[in-house]
Amino acid sequence: MSNLIDIFYERGFIEQTTHGDELKEYLDQDNITCYIGFDPTASSLHVGSLVPIMSLAHIQKLGHRPIALVGGGTGLVGDPSGKTETRQILTPEVVEENAIGIKKQLSRFIDFSEGKALLLNNADWLTKLKYIPFLRDIGRHFSVNRMIKAESYKMRLESEEGLNFIEFNYMLLQAYDFLQLFKNYGCRLQMGGSDQWGNIVSGIELVRKMCHETVFGITFPLITTSSGAKMGKTVKGAVWLDSERTSPYEYYQYWINTDDKDVARFMALYTFLPIDEIREIEKLENADLNMAKTVLAFEATQLVHGREEASKAYHAAASMFGGCAVSENILPSSSVHRDMLDVDDVSVPHSFFVIDQLREGIPAFKIFHTVGLASSGGAARRLIEQGGAYINAKRIQSFEQQITEKDLDDNGTIVLRSGKKRFHIIKIKK
RNA sequence: GGUGGGGUUCCCGAGUGGUCAAAGGGAACAGACUGUAAAUCUGUCGGCAAAGCCUUCGGAGGUUCAAAUCCUCCCCCCACCA
C-alpha cells in the first residue's frame, strides 16, 4: 500500500510539508489523526473547499481518523491570512447554523459514524478562554517580531487597510486549536490551504514549546484553472456544494466546462479514480477529451449529490447538447453511464407557464427576461439582435416575435436557449 | 484631535459647468471559427413594450437655463502629524 504522502504527491495535493522524512515515517503508522479547519462563513461549502475535503476522505480510506474542525470560535475573529480586506465578523448564531450545513455536506465524503471521523467546533474551547491566563500561558510563546514577518500578515501590513488587533490574534487561536487537538485527541497532523502555512507552523511550534512533542503540517496548493481563475468562482458567484444554491445540473456543467489542460489534474484531485487510469487520459486529444470531461463531471457530481442526481444531470446534458457515449476503455473504473439511455430533462432549468399566458402570446424579449436567460429586457433585446437567442433550436429573428402555444413542441414544452450553453425549458402548468 | 488626499456605472480608473448614460482597461455576454475546450477576430455592455422617456457619479440640501463637475452641511476611507 502506498504511503499517504505518496498518494498526495501523485494526485497533486501537496504544496509544502514540514519535517520531510520524519513526516513520511509518521504517516506510515496506523491510525493517525489529522485535522483540517473549515470556516463557517457560509452555510455551504463550495468547490474551493473540495481539496481539503478530498484529502480527509483519502486519509479515512487508508484507515486513519480525520477531524473536521469547524471554526465556530475562530469565525468570531476572522482569519486575515492572504485576505486583502477585513473579514466580516459573524455572530455566534450564524456560525452555529453554518456549522450544521457544513457537517451535512462533509458527511457525503467522510464517514462520521462510530468515531471513524470527528467533527469538532473550536468554539467549544475558544469561547471559554480567559484573557489574562491565555496571554500568560499561550501569548508568551509568540514573538511579535516574528509574527509581523509572517507571509500571511504581510499583505495586510503593507495594504492601505492595515491589520487590526483582533485579526492579529487569529494566529494564536489557530495555534491553540492544534494544541488542544494534540492534547485531547492525539492529533499530530494539520493540513490546510497554502495560505494557512503560517498558522499551521505556529501551532507546531506551540506544541513543541509547551509539550516538547513533534507535530506536522501539510499545505495544499491553491488550485486555479489554467486561465488563472480560482476554482469554483463564476460570474454568478461561487459554485456551491449545496443543491439549493447550485443545482446538480449547474454543478455538472461547471465540471463539463473544464479547460482541456485541467482535465487530468482535476480528475486526480476531485475524484477517486485510479491514478494510472487518469494518466492514460492525458494522452487523449481533441474531441476525445470531452469523454473524459463527461467522466469528470459525472464523478464529481456523484460525490457531492449522489448517483441519482448525477445521472439526471448527465442525461439532461445529453438531451440538450447531444450526447456522446463514453467509450469503455476510458477510465474503466468510473461508474459513468456508458450508453445513452432515455432522455430525461428534469434537471435542466425550467419554469411553468399557464396555457392562457401563451394563448395571448408573449414577446420573445419579454420571455427571455422572465425566465432569467437575460438580466433585463434590454439585455434580452440585445441578445436577440445579436442572434444569440433561440427557440426550439431556431434563431429568433425579432425581439417582438410572439411566443405562443403554437411553439410548444411534441412534448408540450418550449426550449429556450441563450448563446450556446444556457438552456431554459418552459412547461405548461396543468 | 490637526493637516492633506480621496469616495465615479460589476471591478480598476479618466472626467473639474453644457458636446456625459460618462474615456480607457479588465470581467462578462453574443456572433464567427470549434469539441459545451483554449486562442483569435467582430459586436454589445444603466432601466423601460424603447428613434423617445426615466434613473445613476458617497448622502442631504443649494446656485444655475444647465451639475459627476460650483457652494453648504453630513457620512465613510487613506496618508502624515499628535
mmCIF file of N, CA and C in Angstrom, chain A residues 238-315:
data_model
loop_
_atom_site.group_PDB
_atom_site.id
_atom_site.type_symbol
_atom_site.label_atom_id
_atom_site.label_comp_id
_atom_site.label_asym_id
_atom_site.label_seq_id
_atom_site.Cartn_x
_atom_site.Cartn_y
_atom_site.Cartn_z
ATOM 1 N N ALA A 238 -19.933 31.845 -6.305
ATOM 2 C CA ALA A 238 -19.275 30.569 -6.059
ATOM 3 C C ALA A 238 -20.118 29.401 -6.572
ATOM 4 N N VAL A 239 -19.432 28.308 -6.858
ATOM 5 C CA VAL A 239 -20.120 27.059 -7.166
ATOM 6 C C VAL A 239 -20.220 26.285 -5.853
ATOM 7 N N TRP A 240 -21.425 26.209 -5.342
ATOM 8 C CA TRP A 240 -21.643 25.641 -4.014
ATOM 9 C C TRP A 240 -21.873 24.142 -4.059
ATOM 10 N N LEU A 241 -21.676 23.517 -2.932
ATOM 11 C CA LEU A 241 -21.954 22.078 -2.854
ATOM 12 C C LEU A 241 -23.408 21.826 -2.468
ATOM 13 N N ASP A 242 -24.068 22.877 -2.036
ATOM 14 C CA ASP A 242 -25.464 22.756 -1.626
ATOM 15 C C ASP A 242 -26.367 22.834 -2.858
ATOM 16 N N SER A 243 -27.224 21.827 -3.027
ATOM 17 C CA SER A 243 -28.038 21.777 -4.248
ATOM 18 C C SER A 243 -29.058 22.910 -4.309
ATOM 19 N N GLU A 244 -29.341 23.520 -3.166
ATOM 20 C CA GLU A 244 -30.250 24.662 -3.175
ATOM 21 C C GLU A 244 -29.588 25.884 -3.811
ATOM 22 N N ARG A 245 -28.292 25.970 -3.631
ATOM 23 C CA ARG A 245 -27.595 27.150 -4.149
ATOM 24 C C ARG A 245 -27.046 26.943 -5.548
ATOM 25 N N THR A 246 -26.532 25.764 -5.789
ATOM 26 C CA THR A 246 -26.042 25.430 -7.124
ATOM 27 C C THR A 246 -26.662 24.086 -7.455
ATOM 28 N N SER A 247 -27.542 24.072 -8.444
ATOM 29 C CA SER A 247 -28.252 22.831 -8.738
ATOM 30 C C SER A 247 -27.261 21.801 -9.273
ATOM 31 N N PRO A 248 -27.592 20.514 -9.101
ATOM 32 C CA PRO A 248 -26.710 19.467 -9.634
ATOM 33 C C PRO A 248 -26.441 19.669 -11.133
ATOM 34 N N TYR A 249 -27.445 20.150 -11.862
ATOM 35 C CA TYR A 249 -27.249 20.410 -13.297
ATOM 36 C C TYR A 249 -26.152 21.447 -13.503
ATOM 37 N N GLU A 250 -26.239 22.557 -12.769
ATOM 38 C CA GLU A 250 -25.227 23.606 -12.898
ATOM 39 C C GLU A 250 -23.859 23.099 -12.449
ATOM 40 N N TYR A 251 -23.896 22.304 -11.385
ATOM 41 C CA TYR A 251 -22.651 21.759 -10.851
ATOM 42 C C TYR A 251 -21.972 20.876 -11.901
ATOM 43 N N TYR A 252 -22.763 20.025 -12.519
ATOM 44 C CA TYR A 252 -22.260 19.155 -13.580
ATOM 45 C C TYR A 252 -21.703 19.989 -14.722
ATOM 46 N N GLN A 253 -22.436 21.019 -15.094
ATOM 47 C CA GLN A 253 -21.998 21.887 -16.188
ATOM 48 C C GLN A 253 -20.684 22.589 -15.852
ATOM 49 N N TYR A 254 -20.532 22.936 -14.586
ATOM 50 C CA TYR A 254 -19.284 23.588 -14.182
ATOM 51 C C TYR A 254 -18.097 22.687 -14.520
ATOM 52 N N TRP A 255 -18.236 21.418 -14.244
ATOM 53 C CA TRP A 255 -17.129 20.496 -14.480
ATOM 54 C C TRP A 255 -16.969 20.154 -15.953
ATOM 55 N N ILE A 256 -18.085 20.087 -16.661
ATOM 56 C CA ILE A 256 -18.023 19.819 -18.103
ATOM 57 C C ILE A 256 -17.243 20.920 -18.801
ATOM 58 N N ASN A 257 -17.364 22.130 -18.298
ATOM 59 C CA ASN A 257 -16.694 23.257 -18.934
ATOM 60 C C ASN A 257 -15.224 23.408 -18.538
ATOM 61 N N THR A 258 -14.695 22.397 -17.904
ATOM 62 C CA THR A 258 -13.282 22.408 -17.545
ATOM 63 C C THR A 258 -12.406 22.578 -18.783
ATOM 64 N N ASP A 259 -11.396 23.380 -18.629
ATOM 65 C CA ASP A 259 -10.418 23.568 -19.700
ATOM 66 C C ASP A 259 -9.701 22.245 -20.002
ATOM 67 N N ASP A 260 -9.431 22.014 -21.269
ATOM 68 C CA ASP A 260 -8.697 20.800 -21.682
ATOM 69 C C ASP A 260 -7.486 20.516 -20.803
ATOM 70 N N LYS A 261 -6.739 21.563 -20.565
ATOM 71 C CA LYS A 261 -5.461 21.394 -19.866
ATOM 72 C C LYS A 261 -5.635 20.994 -18.404
ATOM 73 N N ASP A 262 -6.843 21.181 -17.891
ATOM 74 C CA ASP A 262 -7.067 20.924 -16.465
ATOM 75 C C ASP A 262 -7.674 19.548 -16.188
ATOM 76 N N VAL A 263 -8.101 18.846 -17.225
ATOM 77 C CA VAL A 263 -8.921 17.653 -17.002
ATOM 78 C C VAL A 263 -8.218 16.612 -16.127
ATOM 79 N N ALA A 264 -7.014 16.240 -16.509
ATOM 80 C CA ALA A 264 -6.330 15.178 -15.776
ATOM 81 C C ALA A 264 -6.002 15.633 -14.347
ATOM 82 N N ARG A 265 -5.534 16.860 -14.243
ATOM 83 C CA ARG A 265 -5.168 17.384 -12.927
ATOM 84 C C ARG A 265 -6.390 17.392 -11.998
ATOM 85 N N PHE A 266 -7.516 17.853 -12.519
ATOM 86 C CA PHE A 266 -8.725 17.920 -11.693
ATOM 87 C C PHE A 266 -9.237 16.529 -11.350
ATOM 88 N N MET A 267 -9.077 15.609 -12.270
ATOM 89 C CA MET A 267 -9.544 14.260 -12.003
ATOM 90 C C MET A 267 -8.780 13.646 -10.841
ATOM 91 N N ALA A 268 -7.491 13.922 -10.792
ATOM 92 C CA ALA A 268 -6.665 13.387 -9.714
ATOM 93 C C ALA A 268 -7.087 14.001 -8.382
ATOM 94 N N LEU A 269 -7.425 15.284 -8.421
ATOM 95 C CA LEU A 269 -7.779 15.974 -7.184
ATOM 96 C C LEU A 269 -9.217 15.712 -6.754
ATOM 97 N N TYR A 270 -10.114 15.693 -7.713
ATOM 98 C CA TYR A 270 -11.531 15.757 -7.368
ATOM 99 C C TYR A 270 -12.319 14.475 -7.580
ATOM 100 N N THR A 271 -11.623 13.378 -7.936
ATOM 101 C CA THR A 271 -12.312 12.088 -7.999
ATOM 102 C C THR A 271 -11.414 11.063 -7.310
ATOM 103 N N PHE A 272 -11.947 9.864 -7.139
ATOM 104 C CA PHE A 272 -11.150 8.788 -6.550
ATOM 105 C C PHE A 272 -10.684 7.794 -7.614
ATOM 106 N N LEU A 273 -10.814 8.156 -8.876
ATOM 107 C CA LEU A 273 -10.404 7.241 -9.945
ATOM 108 C C LEU A 273 -8.911 6.942 -9.825
ATOM 109 N N PRO A 274 -8.536 5.711 -10.170
ATOM 110 C CA PRO A 274 -7.126 5.317 -10.014
ATOM 111 C C PRO A 274 -6.206 6.219 -10.832
ATOM 112 N N ILE A 275 -5.080 6.546 -10.260
ATOM 113 C CA ILE A 275 -4.167 7.486 -10.890
ATOM 114 C C ILE A 275 -3.640 6.963 -12.225
ATOM 115 N N ASP A 276 -3.492 5.634 -12.343
ATOM 116 C CA ASP A 276 -2.988 5.072 -13.605
ATOM 117 C C ASP A 276 -3.947 5.357 -14.756
ATOM 118 N N GLU A 277 -5.238 5.232 -14.446
ATOM 119 C CA GLU A 277 -6.235 5.472 -15.492
ATOM 120 C C GLU A 277 -6.269 6.957 -15.864
ATOM 121 N N ILE A 278 -6.050 7.798 -14.871
ATOM 122 C CA ILE A 278 -6.042 9.238 -15.143
ATOM 123 C C ILE A 278 -4.869 9.606 -16.033
ATOM 124 N N ARG A 279 -3.739 8.959 -15.789
ATOM 125 C CA ARG A 279 -2.569 9.246 -16.634
ATOM 126 C C ARG A 279 -2.842 8.911 -18.092
ATOM 127 N N GLU A 280 -3.667 7.866 -18.295
ATOM 128 C CA GLU A 280 -3.997 7.466 -19.667
ATOM 129 C C GLU A 280 -4.735 8.583 -20.410
ATOM 130 N N ILE A 281 -5.625 9.265 -19.704
ATOM 131 C CA ILE A 281 -6.433 10.251 -20.433
ATOM 132 C C ILE A 281 -5.624 11.478 -20.820
ATOM 133 N N GLU A 282 -4.457 11.623 -20.216
ATOM 134 C CA GLU A 282 -3.603 12.740 -20.625
ATOM 135 C C GLU A 282 -3.197 12.609 -22.086
ATOM 136 N N LYS A 283 -3.273 11.363 -22.594
ATOM 137 C CA LYS A 283 -2.880 11.136 -23.989
ATOM 138 C C LYS A 283 -3.996 11.506 -24.962
ATOM 139 N N LEU A 284 -5.202 11.650 -24.436
ATOM 140 C CA LEU A 284 -6.331 11.949 -25.329
ATOM 141 C C LEU A 284 -6.170 13.324 -25.943
ATOM 142 N N GLU A 285 -6.697 13.441 -27.139
ATOM 143 C CA GLU A 285 -6.605 14.730 -27.818
ATOM 144 C C GLU A 285 -7.950 15.121 -28.378
ATOM 145 N N ASN A 286 -8.065 16.377 -28.700
ATOM 146 C CA ASN A 286 -9.237 16.915 -29.390
ATOM 147 C C ASN A 286 -10.544 16.513 -28.711
ATOM 148 N N ALA A 287 -11.514 16.156 -29.528
ATOM 149 C CA ALA A 287 -12.844 15.916 -29.010
ATOM 150 C C ALA A 287 -12.914 14.712 -28.065
ATOM 151 N N ASP A 288 -11.940 13.805 -28.177
ATOM 152 C CA ASP A 288 -11.967 12.652 -27.279
ATOM 153 C C ASP A 288 -11.898 13.083 -25.816
ATOM 154 N N LEU A 289 -11.274 14.215 -25.614
ATOM 155 C CA LEU A 289 -11.167 14.715 -24.249
ATOM 156 C C LEU A 289 -12.542 14.987 -23.647
ATOM 157 N N ASN A 290 -13.500 15.248 -24.506
ATOM 158 C CA ASN A 290 -14.847 15.514 -23.996
ATOM 159 C C ASN A 290 -15.419 14.318 -23.253
ATOM 160 N N MET A 291 -15.014 13.125 -23.660
ATOM 161 C CA MET A 291 -15.480 11.942 -22.924
ATOM 162 C C MET A 291 -14.900 11.962 -21.510
ATOM 163 N N ALA A 292 -13.631 12.360 -21.443
ATOM 164 C CA ALA A 292 -13.006 12.439 -20.128
ATOM 165 C C ALA A 292 -13.696 13.508 -19.288
ATOM 166 N N LYS A 293 -14.093 14.600 -19.917
ATOM 167 C CA LYS A 293 -14.800 15.649 -19.172
ATOM 168 C C LYS A 293 -16.146 15.146 -18.665
ATOM 169 N N THR A 294 -16.777 14.318 -19.472
ATOM 170 C CA THR A 294 -18.046 13.730 -19.025
ATOM 171 C C THR A 294 -17.816 12.894 -17.772
ATOM 172 N N VAL A 295 -16.752 12.117 -17.788
ATOM 173 C CA VAL A 295 -16.452 11.281 -16.624
ATOM 174 C C VAL A 295 -16.150 12.169 -15.409
ATOM 175 N N LEU A 296 -15.335 13.193 -15.639
ATOM 176 C CA LEU A 296 -15.005 14.107 -14.543
ATOM 177 C C LEU A 296 -16.267 14.724 -13.955
ATOM 178 N N ALA A 297 -17.122 15.218 -14.823
ATOM 179 C CA ALA A 297 -18.345 15.880 -14.359
ATOM 180 C C ALA A 297 -19.246 14.892 -13.631
ATOM 181 N N PHE A 298 -19.349 13.708 -14.182
ATOM 182 C CA PHE A 298 -20.222 12.714 -13.572
ATOM 183 C C PHE A 298 -19.704 12.306 -12.194
ATOM 184 N N GLU A 299 -18.427 12.000 -12.134
ATOM 185 C CA GLU A 299 -17.845 11.559 -10.857
ATOM 186 C C GLU A 299 -17.926 12.669 -9.802
ATOM 187 N N ALA A 300 -17.604 13.868 -10.219
ATOM 188 C CA ALA A 300 -17.602 14.983 -9.270
ATOM 189 C C ALA A 300 -19.022 15.253 -8.765
ATOM 190 N N THR A 301 -19.982 15.176 -9.667
ATOM 191 C CA THR A 301 -21.367 15.424 -9.277
ATOM 192 C C THR A 301 -21.874 14.295 -8.379
ATOM 193 N N GLN A 302 -21.467 13.081 -8.724
ATOM 194 C CA GLN A 302 -21.881 11.932 -7.921
ATOM 195 C C GLN A 302 -21.371 12.035 -6.482
ATOM 196 N N LEU A 303 -20.155 12.505 -6.340
ATOM 197 C CA LEU A 303 -19.586 12.617 -4.992
ATOM 198 C C LEU A 303 -20.383 13.578 -4.126
ATOM 199 N N VAL A 304 -20.805 14.666 -4.711
ATOM 200 C CA VAL A 304 -21.486 15.694 -3.921
ATOM 201 C C VAL A 304 -22.987 15.457 -3.819
ATOM 202 N N HIS A 305 -23.608 15.030 -4.921
ATOM 203 C CA HIS A 305 -25.069 14.976 -4.950
ATOM 204 C C HIS A 305 -25.626 13.551 -5.036
ATOM 205 N N GLY A 306 -24.767 12.573 -5.141
ATOM 206 C CA GLY A 306 -25.250 11.196 -5.223
ATOM 207 C C GLY A 306 -25.458 10.766 -6.669
ATOM 208 N N ARG A 307 -25.580 9.445 -6.835
ATOM 209 C CA ARG A 307 -25.632 8.889 -8.186
ATOM 210 C C ARG A 307 -26.869 9.327 -8.960
ATOM 211 N N GLU A 308 -27.984 9.386 -8.270
ATOM 212 C CA GLU A 308 -29.226 9.694 -8.974
ATOM 213 C C GLU A 308 -29.187 11.083 -9.606
ATOM 214 N N GLU A 309 -28.763 12.050 -8.813
ATOM 215 C CA GLU A 309 -28.692 13.418 -9.324
ATOM 216 C C GLU A 309 -27.643 13.539 -10.427
ATOM 217 N N ALA A 310 -26.557 12.815 -10.263
ATOM 218 C CA ALA A 310 -25.510 12.858 -11.282
ATOM 219 C C ALA A 310 -26.050 12.296 -12.595
ATOM 220 N N SER A 311 -26.837 11.228 -12.497
ATOM 221 C CA SER A 311 -27.413 10.626 -13.705
ATOM 222 C C SER A 311 -28.369 11.596 -14.381
ATOM 223 N N LYS A 312 -29.171 12.260 -13.574
ATOM 224 C CA LYS A 312 -30.109 13.232 -14.149
ATOM 225 C C LYS A 312 -29.362 14.328 -14.890
ATOM 226 N N ALA A 313 -28.326 14.833 -14.247
ATOM 227 C CA ALA A 313 -27.559 15.912 -14.868
ATOM 228 C C ALA A 313 -26.906 15.417 -16.155
ATOM 229 N N TYR A 314 -26.446 14.182 -16.114
ATOM 230 C CA TYR A 314 -25.814 13.569 -17.291
ATOM 231 C C TYR A 314 -26.809 13.479 -18.444
ATOM 232 N N HIS A 315 -27.999 12.988 -18.143
ATOM 233 C CA HIS A 315 -28.997 12.828 -19.200
ATOM 234 C C HIS A 315 -29.516 14.172 -19.689
#
